[in-house]
Coordinates of N, CA and C in Angstrom, one line a residue:
M1 N 78.0 106.2 149.7 CA 78.6 107.3 149.1 C 78.1 107.6 147.7
A2 N 77.3 108.7 147.6 CA 76.7 109.0 146.4 C 77.4 110.2 145.7
G3 N 76.9 110.4 144.4 CA 77.4 111.6 143.7 C 78.8 111.5 143.3
H4 N 79.7 112.2 144.0 CA 81.1 112.4 143.6 C 81.8 111.0 143.4
S5 N 81.5 110.1 144.3 CA 82.3 108.8 144.3 C 81.8 108.0 143.1
H6 N 80.5 108.0 142.8 CA 80.0 107.2 141.7 C 80.6 107.7 140.4
W7 N 80.6 109.0 140.2 CA 81.2 109.6 139.0 C 82.7 109.3 138.9
A8 N 83.4 109.4 140.0 CA 84.8 109.1 140.1 C 85.1 107.7 139.7
G9 N 84.2 106.8 140.1 CA 84.4 105.4 139.8 C 84.2 105.1 138.3
I10 N 83.2 105.7 137.7 CA 82.9 105.6 136.3 C 84.1 106.1 135.5
K11 N 84.6 107.2 135.9 CA 85.8 107.8 135.1 C 87.0 106.9 135.2
H12 N 87.2 106.3 136.4 CA 88.3 105.4 136.6 C 88.2 104.2 135.6
K13 N 87.0 103.6 135.5 CA 86.8 102.4 134.7 C 86.9 102.8 133.2
K14 N 86.6 104.0 132.8 CA 86.7 104.4 131.4 C 88.2 104.4 131.0
G15 N 89.1 104.6 131.9 CA 90.5 104.7 131.6 C 90.9 106.1 131.0
K16 N 92.1 106.3 130.8 CA 92.6 107.6 130.3 C 93.3 107.5 129.0
A17 N 92.7 108.0 127.9 CA 93.3 108.0 126.6 C 94.4 109.1 126.7
D18 N 95.3 109.2 125.7 CA 96.4 110.2 125.7 C 95.8 111.6 125.7
K19 N 94.8 111.8 125.0 CA 94.2 113.2 124.9 C 93.6 113.6 126.3
E20 N 92.9 112.6 126.9 CA 92.4 112.9 128.2 C 93.5 113.1 129.3
R21 N 94.5 112.3 129.2 CA 95.6 112.4 130.1 C 96.3 113.8 130.0
S22 N 96.4 114.2 128.8 CA 97.0 115.6 128.5 C 96.2 116.7 129.2
K23 N 94.9 116.5 129.1 CA 94.0 117.5 129.7 C 94.1 117.5 131.2
I24 N 94.1 116.3 131.7 CA 94.2 116.1 133.2 C 95.5 116.8 133.7
F25 N 96.6 116.5 133.0 CA 97.9 117.1 133.3 C 97.9 118.6 133.3
S26 N 97.2 119.1 132.3 CA 97.1 120.6 132.1 C 96.4 121.2 133.3
K27 N 95.3 120.6 133.8 CA 94.6 121.1 134.9 C 95.4 121.0 136.2
L28 N 96.0 119.8 136.4 CA 96.9 119.6 137.6 C 98.0 120.6 137.6
S29 N 98.6 120.9 136.4 CA 99.7 121.8 136.4 C 99.3 123.2 136.7
K30 N 98.1 123.6 136.3 CA 97.5 124.9 136.6 C 97.4 125.1 138.1
E31 N 96.8 124.0 138.8 CA 96.7 124.1 140.2 C 98.0 124.1 141.0
I32 N 99.0 123.4 140.5 CA 100.3 123.4 141.1 C 100.9 124.8 141.0
T33 N 100.8 125.4 139.8 CA 101.4 126.8 139.6 C 100.7 127.8 140.5
V34 N 99.4 127.8 140.6 CA 98.7 128.7 141.4 C 99.0 128.5 142.9
A35 N 99.0 127.3 143.3 CA 99.4 127.0 144.7 C 100.8 127.5 145.1
A36 N 101.7 127.3 144.2 CA 103.1 127.7 144.4 C 103.2 129.2 144.4
K37 N 102.4 129.9 143.6 CA 102.4 131.3 143.5 C 101.8 132.0 144.7
L38 N 100.8 131.3 145.3 CA 100.1 131.9 146.5 C 100.8 131.6 147.8
G39 N 101.7 130.7 147.8 CA 102.4 130.3 149.0 C 103.9 129.9 148.8
D40 N 104.4 129.2 149.7 CA 105.8 128.7 149.6 C 105.9 127.7 148.5
K41 N 107.1 127.8 147.8 CA 107.3 126.8 146.7 C 107.8 125.5 147.1
D42 N 108.0 125.3 148.4 CA 108.3 124.0 149.0 C 107.1 123.3 149.5
P43 N 106.7 122.2 148.8 CA 105.5 121.5 149.2 C 105.4 121.1 150.7
A44 N 106.5 120.9 151.3 CA 106.5 120.6 152.8 C 106.0 121.8 153.6
M45 N 106.1 123.0 153.1 CA 105.7 124.2 153.8 C 104.4 124.8 153.3
N46 N 103.8 124.2 152.2 CA 102.6 124.7 151.6 C 101.6 123.6 151.4
P47 N 100.6 123.5 152.3 CA 99.7 122.3 152.2 C 98.9 122.2 150.9
R48 N 98.5 123.4 150.4 CA 97.8 123.3 149.1 C 98.7 122.8 148.0
L49 N 99.9 123.2 148.0 CA 100.9 122.8 146.9 C 101.2 121.3 147.2
R50 N 101.4 120.9 148.4 CA 101.6 119.5 148.7 C 100.5 118.6 148.2
S51 N 99.3 119.0 148.4 CA 98.1 118.2 147.9 C 98.1 118.2 146.4
A52 N 98.4 119.3 145.8 CA 98.4 119.3 144.3 C 99.5 118.4 143.7
V53 N 100.6 118.4 144.3 CA 101.7 117.6 143.9 C 101.4 116.1 144.1
Q54 N 100.8 115.8 145.2 CA 100.3 114.4 145.5 C 99.3 113.9 144.5
A55 N 98.4 114.8 144.1 CA 97.4 114.5 143.1 C 98.0 114.2 141.8
A56 N 99.0 115.1 141.4 CA 99.7 114.9 140.2 C 100.5 113.6 140.1
R57 N 101.1 113.2 141.2 CA 101.8 111.9 141.3 C 100.8 110.8 141.1
S58 N 99.7 110.9 141.8 CA 98.7 109.8 141.7 C 98.2 109.6 140.2
A59 N 98.2 110.7 139.5 CA 97.8 110.7 138.1 C 99.0 110.3 137.1
N60 N 100.1 109.9 137.8 CA 101.3 109.6 137.0 C 101.9 110.7 136.2
M61 N 101.8 111.9 136.7 CA 102.4 113.0 136.0 C 103.9 112.9 136.1
P62 N 104.7 113.1 135.1 CA 106.1 113.0 135.2 C 106.7 114.1 136.1
K63 N 107.8 113.7 136.8 CA 108.4 114.6 137.8 C 108.8 116.0 137.1
D64 N 109.3 115.9 135.9 CA 109.7 117.1 135.2 C 108.5 118.1 135.0
N65 N 107.3 117.5 134.7 CA 106.1 118.4 134.5 C 105.8 119.1 135.8
I66 N 105.9 118.4 136.9 CA 105.6 119.0 138.2 C 106.6 120.1 138.5
T67 N 107.9 119.9 138.3 CA 108.9 120.9 138.5 C 108.7 122.1 137.7
R68 N 108.3 121.9 136.4 CA 108.1 123.0 135.5 C 106.9 123.9 136.0
A69 N 105.8 123.2 136.5 CA 104.6 123.9 136.9 C 105.0 124.7 138.2
I70 N 105.8 124.2 139.0 CA 106.2 125.0 140.2 C 107.1 126.2 139.8
D71 N 108.0 126.0 138.9 CA 108.9 127.0 138.4 C 108.1 128.1 137.7
K72 N 107.1 127.7 137.0 CA 106.2 128.7 136.2 C 105.6 129.8 137.2
S73 N 105.5 129.4 138.4 CA 104.9 130.4 139.4 C 105.7 131.6 139.6
S74 N 107.0 131.5 139.3 CA 108.0 132.6 139.5 C 107.9 133.6 138.4
I75 N 107.3 133.3 137.3 CA 107.3 134.2 136.1 C 106.4 135.4 136.5
S76 N 107.0 136.6 136.4 CA 106.3 137.8 136.9 C 105.0 138.1 136.1
N77 N 104.9 137.8 134.9 CA 103.7 138.1 134.1 C 102.7 137.0 134.1
Q78 N 102.9 136.0 135.0 CA 101.9 134.9 135.1 C 100.5 135.4 135.3
S79 N 99.5 134.9 134.6 CA 98.2 135.4 134.7 C 97.7 135.2 136.1
N80 N 96.8 136.0 136.5 CA 96.1 135.9 137.9 C 94.9 135.0 137.8
F81 N 94.9 133.9 138.4 CA 93.8 133.0 138.4 C 92.9 133.1 139.6
E82 N 91.6 132.9 139.4 CA 90.7 132.9 140.5 C 90.0 131.6 140.6
N83 N 89.7 131.2 141.9 CA 88.8 130.0 142.1 C 87.4 130.5 142.2
L84 N 86.6 130.0 141.2 CA 85.2 130.4 141.2 C 84.3 129.2 141.2
R85 N 83.1 129.3 141.9 CA 82.2 128.2 142.0 C 80.9 128.5 141.3
Y86 N 80.4 127.6 140.5 CA 79.1 127.7 139.9 C 78.2 126.6 140.3
E87 N 76.9 126.9 140.5 CA 75.9 126.0 140.9 C 74.7 126.0 140.0
G88 N 74.1 124.8 139.9 CA 72.9 124.7 139.1 C 72.3 123.3 139.1
F89 N 71.5 123.1 138.1 CA 70.8 121.8 138.0 C 70.9 121.2 136.6
G90 N 71.4 120.0 136.5 CA 71.6 119.4 135.2 C 70.4 118.5 134.8
P91 N 70.6 117.5 133.9 CA 69.6 116.6 133.5 C 69.0 115.9 134.8
E92 N 67.7 115.6 134.7 CA 67.0 114.9 135.8 C 67.0 115.8 137.1
R93 N 67.2 117.1 136.9 CA 67.2 118.0 138.1 C 68.3 117.6 139.1
V94 N 69.3 117.1 138.7 CA 70.5 116.7 139.6 C 71.2 118.0 140.0
A95 N 71.4 118.2 141.3 CA 72.1 119.3 141.8 C 73.6 119.2 141.5
V96 N 74.2 120.3 141.0 CA 75.6 120.2 140.5 C 76.4 121.4 141.0
I97 N 77.6 121.2 141.5 CA 78.5 122.2 141.9 C 79.7 122.1 141.0
V98 N 80.2 123.2 140.4 CA 81.3 123.2 139.5 C 82.3 124.1 140.0
E99 N 83.5 123.6 140.3 CA 84.6 124.5 140.8 C 85.6 124.7 139.6
T100 N 85.9 126.0 139.5 CA 86.8 126.4 138.4 C 88.0 127.1 138.8
L101 N 89.0 127.2 138.0 CA 90.2 128.0 138.2 C 90.5 128.7 136.9
T102 N 90.3 130.0 136.9 CA 90.2 130.7 135.7 C 90.9 132.1 135.7
D103 N 91.4 132.5 134.6 CA 92.0 133.9 134.4 C 91.0 134.8 133.6
N104 N 89.8 134.3 133.3 CA 88.9 135.1 132.6 C 87.5 134.6 133.0
K105 N 86.9 135.2 134.1 CA 85.6 134.8 134.6 C 84.5 134.9 133.7
N106 N 84.5 135.9 132.8 CA 83.5 136.1 131.8 C 83.4 134.9 130.8
R107 N 84.6 134.5 130.4 CA 84.6 133.4 129.5 C 84.1 132.1 130.2
T108 N 84.6 131.9 131.4 CA 84.2 130.7 132.1 C 82.7 130.7 132.4
A109 N 82.2 131.8 132.9 CA 80.7 131.8 133.2 C 79.9 131.6 131.9
S110 N 80.3 132.1 130.8 CA 79.6 131.9 129.5 C 79.6 130.4 129.1
N111 N 80.8 129.8 129.2 CA 81.0 128.4 128.8 C 80.1 127.5 129.7
I112 N 80.2 127.7 131.0 CA 79.5 126.9 132.0 C 78.0 127.0 131.8
R113 N 77.5 128.2 131.6 CA 76.1 128.5 131.4 C 75.6 127.8 130.1
T114 N 76.4 127.8 129.0 CA 76.0 127.2 127.8 C 75.9 125.7 127.9
I115 N 76.8 125.1 128.6 CA 76.8 123.6 128.8 C 75.6 123.2 129.6
F116 N 75.2 124.0 130.7 CA 74.0 123.6 131.4 C 72.8 123.8 130.5
Q117 N 72.7 124.8 129.8 CA 71.5 125.1 128.9 C 71.4 124.0 127.9
K118 N 72.5 123.6 127.2 CA 72.4 122.6 126.2 C 72.0 121.2 126.7
S119 N 72.2 121.0 128.0 CA 71.8 119.7 128.6 C 70.4 119.7 129.1
G120 N 69.7 120.9 128.9 CA 68.4 121.0 129.4 C 68.3 121.4 130.9
G121 N 69.5 121.8 131.4 CA 69.6 122.2 132.8 C 69.6 123.7 132.9
S122 N 69.9 124.2 134.1 CA 70.0 125.6 134.3 C 71.0 126.0 135.4
L123 N 71.7 127.1 135.1 CA 72.7 127.6 136.0 C 72.1 128.6 137.0
G124 N 72.3 128.4 138.3 CA 71.7 129.2 139.3 C 72.7 130.1 140.0
T125 N 72.2 130.8 141.0 CA 73.1 131.6 141.8 C 73.8 130.7 142.9
Q126 N 74.8 131.3 143.5 CA 75.5 130.5 144.6 C 74.5 130.3 145.7
G127 N 74.4 129.0 146.2 CA 73.5 128.7 147.2 C 72.3 127.9 146.7
S128 N 72.1 128.0 145.3 CA 70.9 127.4 144.7 C 71.0 125.8 144.8
A129 N 72.2 125.3 144.7 CA 72.4 123.9 144.7 C 73.2 123.4 145.9
S130 N 74.1 124.3 146.5 CA 75.0 123.8 147.6 C 74.3 123.5 148.9
H131 N 73.0 123.9 149.0 CA 72.3 123.5 150.2 C 72.0 122.0 150.2
N132 N 72.2 121.4 149.1 CA 72.0 119.9 149.0 C 73.3 119.1 149.4
F133 N 74.3 119.9 149.8 CA 75.6 119.2 150.1 C 76.1 119.7 151.4
S134 N 77.1 118.9 151.9 CA 77.9 119.3 153.1 C 79.3 119.4 152.6
Q135 N 80.0 120.5 153.0 CA 81.3 120.7 152.6 C 82.3 120.1 153.7
L136 N 83.1 119.2 153.3 CA 84.0 118.5 154.2 C 85.4 118.4 153.7
G137 N 86.3 118.1 154.6 CA 87.7 117.8 154.2 C 87.7 116.3 153.8
V138 N 88.3 116.0 152.7 CA 88.3 114.6 152.2 C 89.7 114.2 151.8
I139 N 90.1 113.1 152.4 CA 91.5 112.6 152.1 C 91.3 111.1 151.5
K140 N 91.9 110.9 150.4 CA 91.7 109.6 149.7 C 93.1 108.9 149.6
I141 N 93.1 107.6 150.0 CA 94.3 106.8 150.1 C 94.1 105.5 149.3
D142 N 95.1 105.1 148.5 CA 95.0 103.9 147.8 C 94.8 102.7 148.7
K143 N 94.0 101.7 148.3 CA 93.8 100.5 149.1 C 95.0 99.7 149.4
N144 N 96.0 99.8 148.5 CA 97.2 99.0 148.7 C 98.1 99.6 149.7
E145 N 97.9 100.8 150.2 CA 98.7 101.5 151.2 C 98.6 100.9 152.6
I146 N 97.3 100.5 152.9 CA 97.0 100.2 154.3 C 95.7 99.4 154.3
S147 N 95.5 98.5 155.3 CA 94.3 97.7 155.4 C 93.2 98.5 155.9
D148 N 91.9 98.0 155.7 CA 90.7 98.6 156.2 C 90.8 98.8 157.7
E149 N 91.2 97.8 158.4 CA 91.2 97.9 159.9 C 92.3 98.9 160.4
D150 N 93.4 98.9 159.8 CA 94.5 99.9 160.2 C 94.2 101.3 159.9
I151 N 93.6 101.5 158.7 CA 93.2 102.9 158.3 C 92.1 103.5 159.2
L152 N 91.2 102.6 159.6 CA 90.1 103.1 160.5 C 90.7 103.5 161.9
E153 N 91.6 102.7 162.4 CA 92.3 103.0 163.7 C 93.1 104.3 163.5
L154 N 93.8 104.4 162.4 CA 94.7 105.6 162.2 C 93.8 106.9 162.1
A155 N 92.7 106.7 161.3 CA 91.8 107.9 161.1 C 91.2 108.4 162.4
I156 N 90.8 107.5 163.3 CA 90.3 107.8 164.6 C 91.3 108.6 165.4
E157 N 92.6 108.0 165.4 CA 93.7 108.7 166.2 C 94.0 110.1 165.6
A158 N 93.8 110.2 164.3 CA 94.1 111.5 163.7 C 93.0 112.6 163.9
G159 N 91.9 112.2 164.4 CA 90.8 113.1 164.7 C 89.8 113.3 163.6
A160 N 89.7 112.3 162.7 CA 88.8 112.3 161.6 C 87.3 112.0 162.1
N161 N 86.4 112.4 161.3 CA 85.0 112.2 161.6 C 84.4 110.9 161.1
E162 N 85.0 110.5 159.9 CA 84.5 109.3 159.2 C 85.6 108.7 158.4
C163 N 85.5 107.4 158.3 CA 86.5 106.6 157.4 C 85.7 105.5 156.7
K164 N 85.7 105.6 155.4 CA 85.0 104.6 154.5 C 86.0 103.9 153.6
S165 N 85.8 102.7 153.3 CA 86.7 102.0 152.4 C 85.8 101.3 151.3
D166 N 86.2 101.4 150.1 CA 85.6 100.7 149.0 C 86.6 99.8 148.3
K167 N 86.4 99.4 147.1 CA 87.2 98.5 146.4 C 88.6 99.1 145.9
E168 N 88.6 100.4 145.8 CA 89.7 101.1 145.2 C 90.5 102.0 146.1
F169 N 89.8 102.6 147.1 CA 90.5 103.6 148.0 C 89.8 103.7 149.3
H170 N 90.5 104.2 150.3 CA 90.0 104.6 151.6 C 89.6 106.1 151.5
E171 N 88.5 106.5 152.1 CA 88.1 107.9 152.1 C 87.9 108.3 153.5
I172 N 88.7 109.3 153.9 CA 88.7 109.9 155.3 C 88.0 111.2 155.2
Q173 N 87.0 111.4 156.1 CA 86.3 112.7 156.1 C 86.5 113.4 157.4
C174 N 86.6 114.8 157.4 CA 86.8 115.5 158.6 C 86.3 117.0 158.3
S175 N 86.2 117.8 159.3 CA 85.8 119.2 159.1 C 86.8 119.9 158.3
I176 N 86.4 120.9 157.5 CA 87.3 121.6 156.7 C 88.4 122.3 157.4
N177 N 88.1 122.7 158.7 CA 89.2 123.4 159.5 C 90.2 122.4 160.0
D178 N 89.9 121.1 160.0 CA 90.8 120.1 160.6 C 91.6 119.3 159.6
I179 N 91.3 119.6 158.3 CA 91.9 118.7 157.2 C 93.4 118.6 157.3
Y180 N 94.1 119.7 157.4 CA 95.6 119.6 157.3 C 96.2 119.1 158.6
N181 N 95.5 119.2 159.8 CA 95.9 118.6 161.0 C 95.8 117.1 160.9
V182 N 94.6 116.7 160.4 CA 94.4 115.2 160.2 C 95.4 114.7 159.2
K183 N 95.6 115.4 158.1 CA 96.6 114.9 157.1 C 98.0 114.8 157.7
K184 N 98.3 115.7 158.5 CA 99.7 115.7 159.1 C 99.9 114.5 160.0
E185 N 98.8 114.1 160.7 CA 98.9 112.8 161.5 C 99.0 111.6 160.6
L186 N 98.2 111.6 159.6 CA 98.2 110.4 158.6 C 99.6 110.3 158.0
E187 N 100.3 111.4 157.7 CA 101.5 111.4 157.0 C 102.6 110.7 157.8
K188 N 102.4 110.5 159.1 CA 103.4 109.8 160.0 C 103.4 108.3 159.6
K189 N 102.4 107.8 159.0 CA 102.3 106.4 158.7 C 102.2 106.2 157.2
I190 N 101.7 107.2 156.4 CA 101.4 107.0 155.0 C 102.1 108.1 154.2
T191 N 102.7 107.7 153.1 CA 103.4 108.6 152.2 C 102.7 108.9 150.9
N192 N 101.9 108.0 150.4 CA 101.2 108.2 149.1 C 99.7 108.4 149.3
F193 N 99.3 109.5 148.8 CA 97.9 109.9 148.9 C 97.3 110.1 147.5
I194 N 96.1 109.7 147.3 CA 95.4 110.0 146.0 C 95.1 111.4 145.9
S195 N 94.5 112.0 146.9 CA 94.0 113.4 146.9 C 93.7 113.9 148.3
T196 N 93.8 115.1 148.4 CA 93.4 115.8 149.7 C 92.8 117.1 149.3
G197 N 91.6 117.4 149.8 CA 90.9 118.6 149.5 C 89.6 118.8 150.2
I198 N 89.0 120.0 149.9 CA 87.7 120.3 150.4 C 86.7 119.8 149.3
E199 N 85.8 119.0 149.7 CA 84.8 118.5 148.7 C 83.4 118.7 149.2
W200 N 82.5 118.7 148.2 CA 81.0 118.8 148.5 C 80.4 117.5 148.4
L201 N 79.9 116.9 149.5 CA 79.3 115.6 149.6 C 77.8 115.7 149.7
P202 N 77.1 115.0 148.8 CA 75.6 115.2 148.8 C 75.0 114.7 150.1
L203 N 73.9 115.4 150.5 CA 73.2 115.0 151.7 C 72.1 114.0 151.3
N204 N 71.5 114.2 150.2 CA 70.5 113.2 149.7 C 70.7 113.0 148.2
A205 N 70.7 111.7 147.8 CA 71.0 111.3 146.5 C 69.8 111.3 145.6
V206 N 70.0 111.6 144.3 CA 68.9 111.4 143.3 C 69.3 110.2 142.5
E207 N 68.5 109.2 142.5 CA 68.7 108.0 141.8 C 68.5 108.2 140.3
I208 N 69.5 107.7 139.5 CA 69.5 107.9 138.1 C 69.3 106.5 137.4
S209 N 68.3 106.3 136.6 CA 68.0 105.0 136.0 C 69.0 104.8 134.9
E210 N 69.1 103.5 134.5 CA 70.0 103.1 133.5 C 69.8 103.8 132.2
E211 N 68.6 104.1 131.8 CA 68.3 104.7 130.5 C 68.7 106.2 130.5
K212 N 68.8 106.8 131.7 CA 69.2 108.2 131.8 C 70.6 108.4 132.1
K213 N 71.3 107.3 132.4 CA 72.7 107.4 132.9 C 73.6 108.0 131.9
N214 N 73.5 107.6 130.6 CA 74.4 108.1 129.6 C 74.3 109.6 129.3
E215 N 73.0 110.1 129.4 CA 72.7 111.5 129.3 C 73.5 112.3 130.3
L216 N 73.5 111.9 131.5 CA 74.1 112.6 132.7 C 75.6 112.5 132.5
I217 N 76.1 111.3 132.2 CA 77.6 111.1 132.0 C 78.1 112.1 130.9
S218 N 77.3 112.2 129.8 CA 77.7 113.1 128.7 C 77.8 114.5 129.2
F219 N 76.8 114.9 130.1 CA 76.8 116.3 130.6 C 78.1 116.5 131.5
F220 N 78.4 115.5 132.4 CA 79.6 115.7 133.2 C 80.9 115.7 132.4
E221 N 80.9 114.9 131.3 CA 82.1 114.9 130.5 C 82.3 116.2 129.7
T222 N 81.2 116.8 129.3 CA 81.3 118.1 128.6 C 81.8 119.2 129.6
L223 N 81.3 119.1 130.8 CA 81.8 120.1 131.8 C 83.3 119.9 132.0
E224 N 83.7 118.6 132.2 CA 85.1 118.3 132.5 C 86.1 118.7 131.3
N225 N 85.5 118.7 130.1 CA 86.4 119.0 129.0 C 86.7 120.5 128.9
D226 N 86.0 121.3 129.7 CA 86.3 122.8 129.7 C 87.6 122.9 130.5
D227 N 88.5 123.7 129.9 CA 89.9 123.8 130.5 C 89.8 124.4 131.9
D228 N 88.8 125.3 132.2 CA 88.8 126.0 133.4 C 88.1 125.2 134.6
V229 N 87.5 124.1 134.2 CA 86.8 123.3 135.3 C 87.8 122.4 136.0
Q230 N 87.8 122.5 137.3 CA 88.7 121.7 138.1 C 88.0 120.5 138.8
N231 N 86.8 120.7 139.3 CA 86.1 119.7 140.1 C 84.6 119.8 139.8
I232 N 83.9 118.7 139.8 CA 82.5 118.6 139.6 C 81.9 117.7 140.7
Y233 N 80.8 118.2 141.4 CA 80.2 117.4 142.4 C 78.7 117.4 142.1
S234 N 78.1 116.3 142.3 CA 76.6 116.2 142.1 C 76.0 115.2 143.1
N235 N 74.7 115.3 143.2 CA 74.0 114.3 144.1 C 73.4 113.2 143.3
A236 N 73.9 112.9 142.1 CA 73.4 111.8 141.3 C 73.9 110.5 141.9
K237 N 73.1 109.5 141.9 CA 73.4 108.1 142.3 C 73.0 107.2 141.2
F238 N 74.0 106.6 140.5 CA 73.7 105.7 139.5 C 73.3 104.3 140.0
L239 N 72.2 103.7 139.5 CA 71.7 102.5 140.1 C 72.6 101.3 139.7
N240 N 73.3 101.4 138.6 CA 74.2 100.3 138.2 C 75.6 100.8 137.9

């Protein structure tokens, strides 16, 4: 598992300071509000909202924060947010996909372009980097929820294409059209999920040496610090 999983692992080990936690809560709240505005306000009836709420719970967001984010969707003058994707190449010519949720696409485009340029990379058109990835449904479950053997059997029964387990979580992969059907089957046995969503998984990894690792991590962190950025995917593989 290259790219997204390596970066996720590094972030996990770094821990979450109060300032970082606040930023994470802000982004999760935005996704919850938009999901509730676009569909049913009952997570049981709205798969996107249910996934957003589960992600918020996994990040230990207080229940009151989640409720406020859902209630905010009812405010008539709530800004209209768009999901926009940016593609390009960062340090070491690593292919990068950046997913954003924004109410001002000109601001977001300018910010993302500047971050790429300052890193020595370049922002391209849609398709310039995504051909290095496969778009799949990805469901992540904490290791403590279920054993490796049981989750593999359950994933097969649910119709998943792939099931991988590492030290921290199980990752179930399926086609993007099947993700909520697979999730529905998994929910018969599992109640707590780390995340559920459509992700870009790298087809071929670019190995990053130890001396270049910090440069790339700094680039990813700068992108993540932008309030409009929701997800980052790359084909980087850290050797250590």
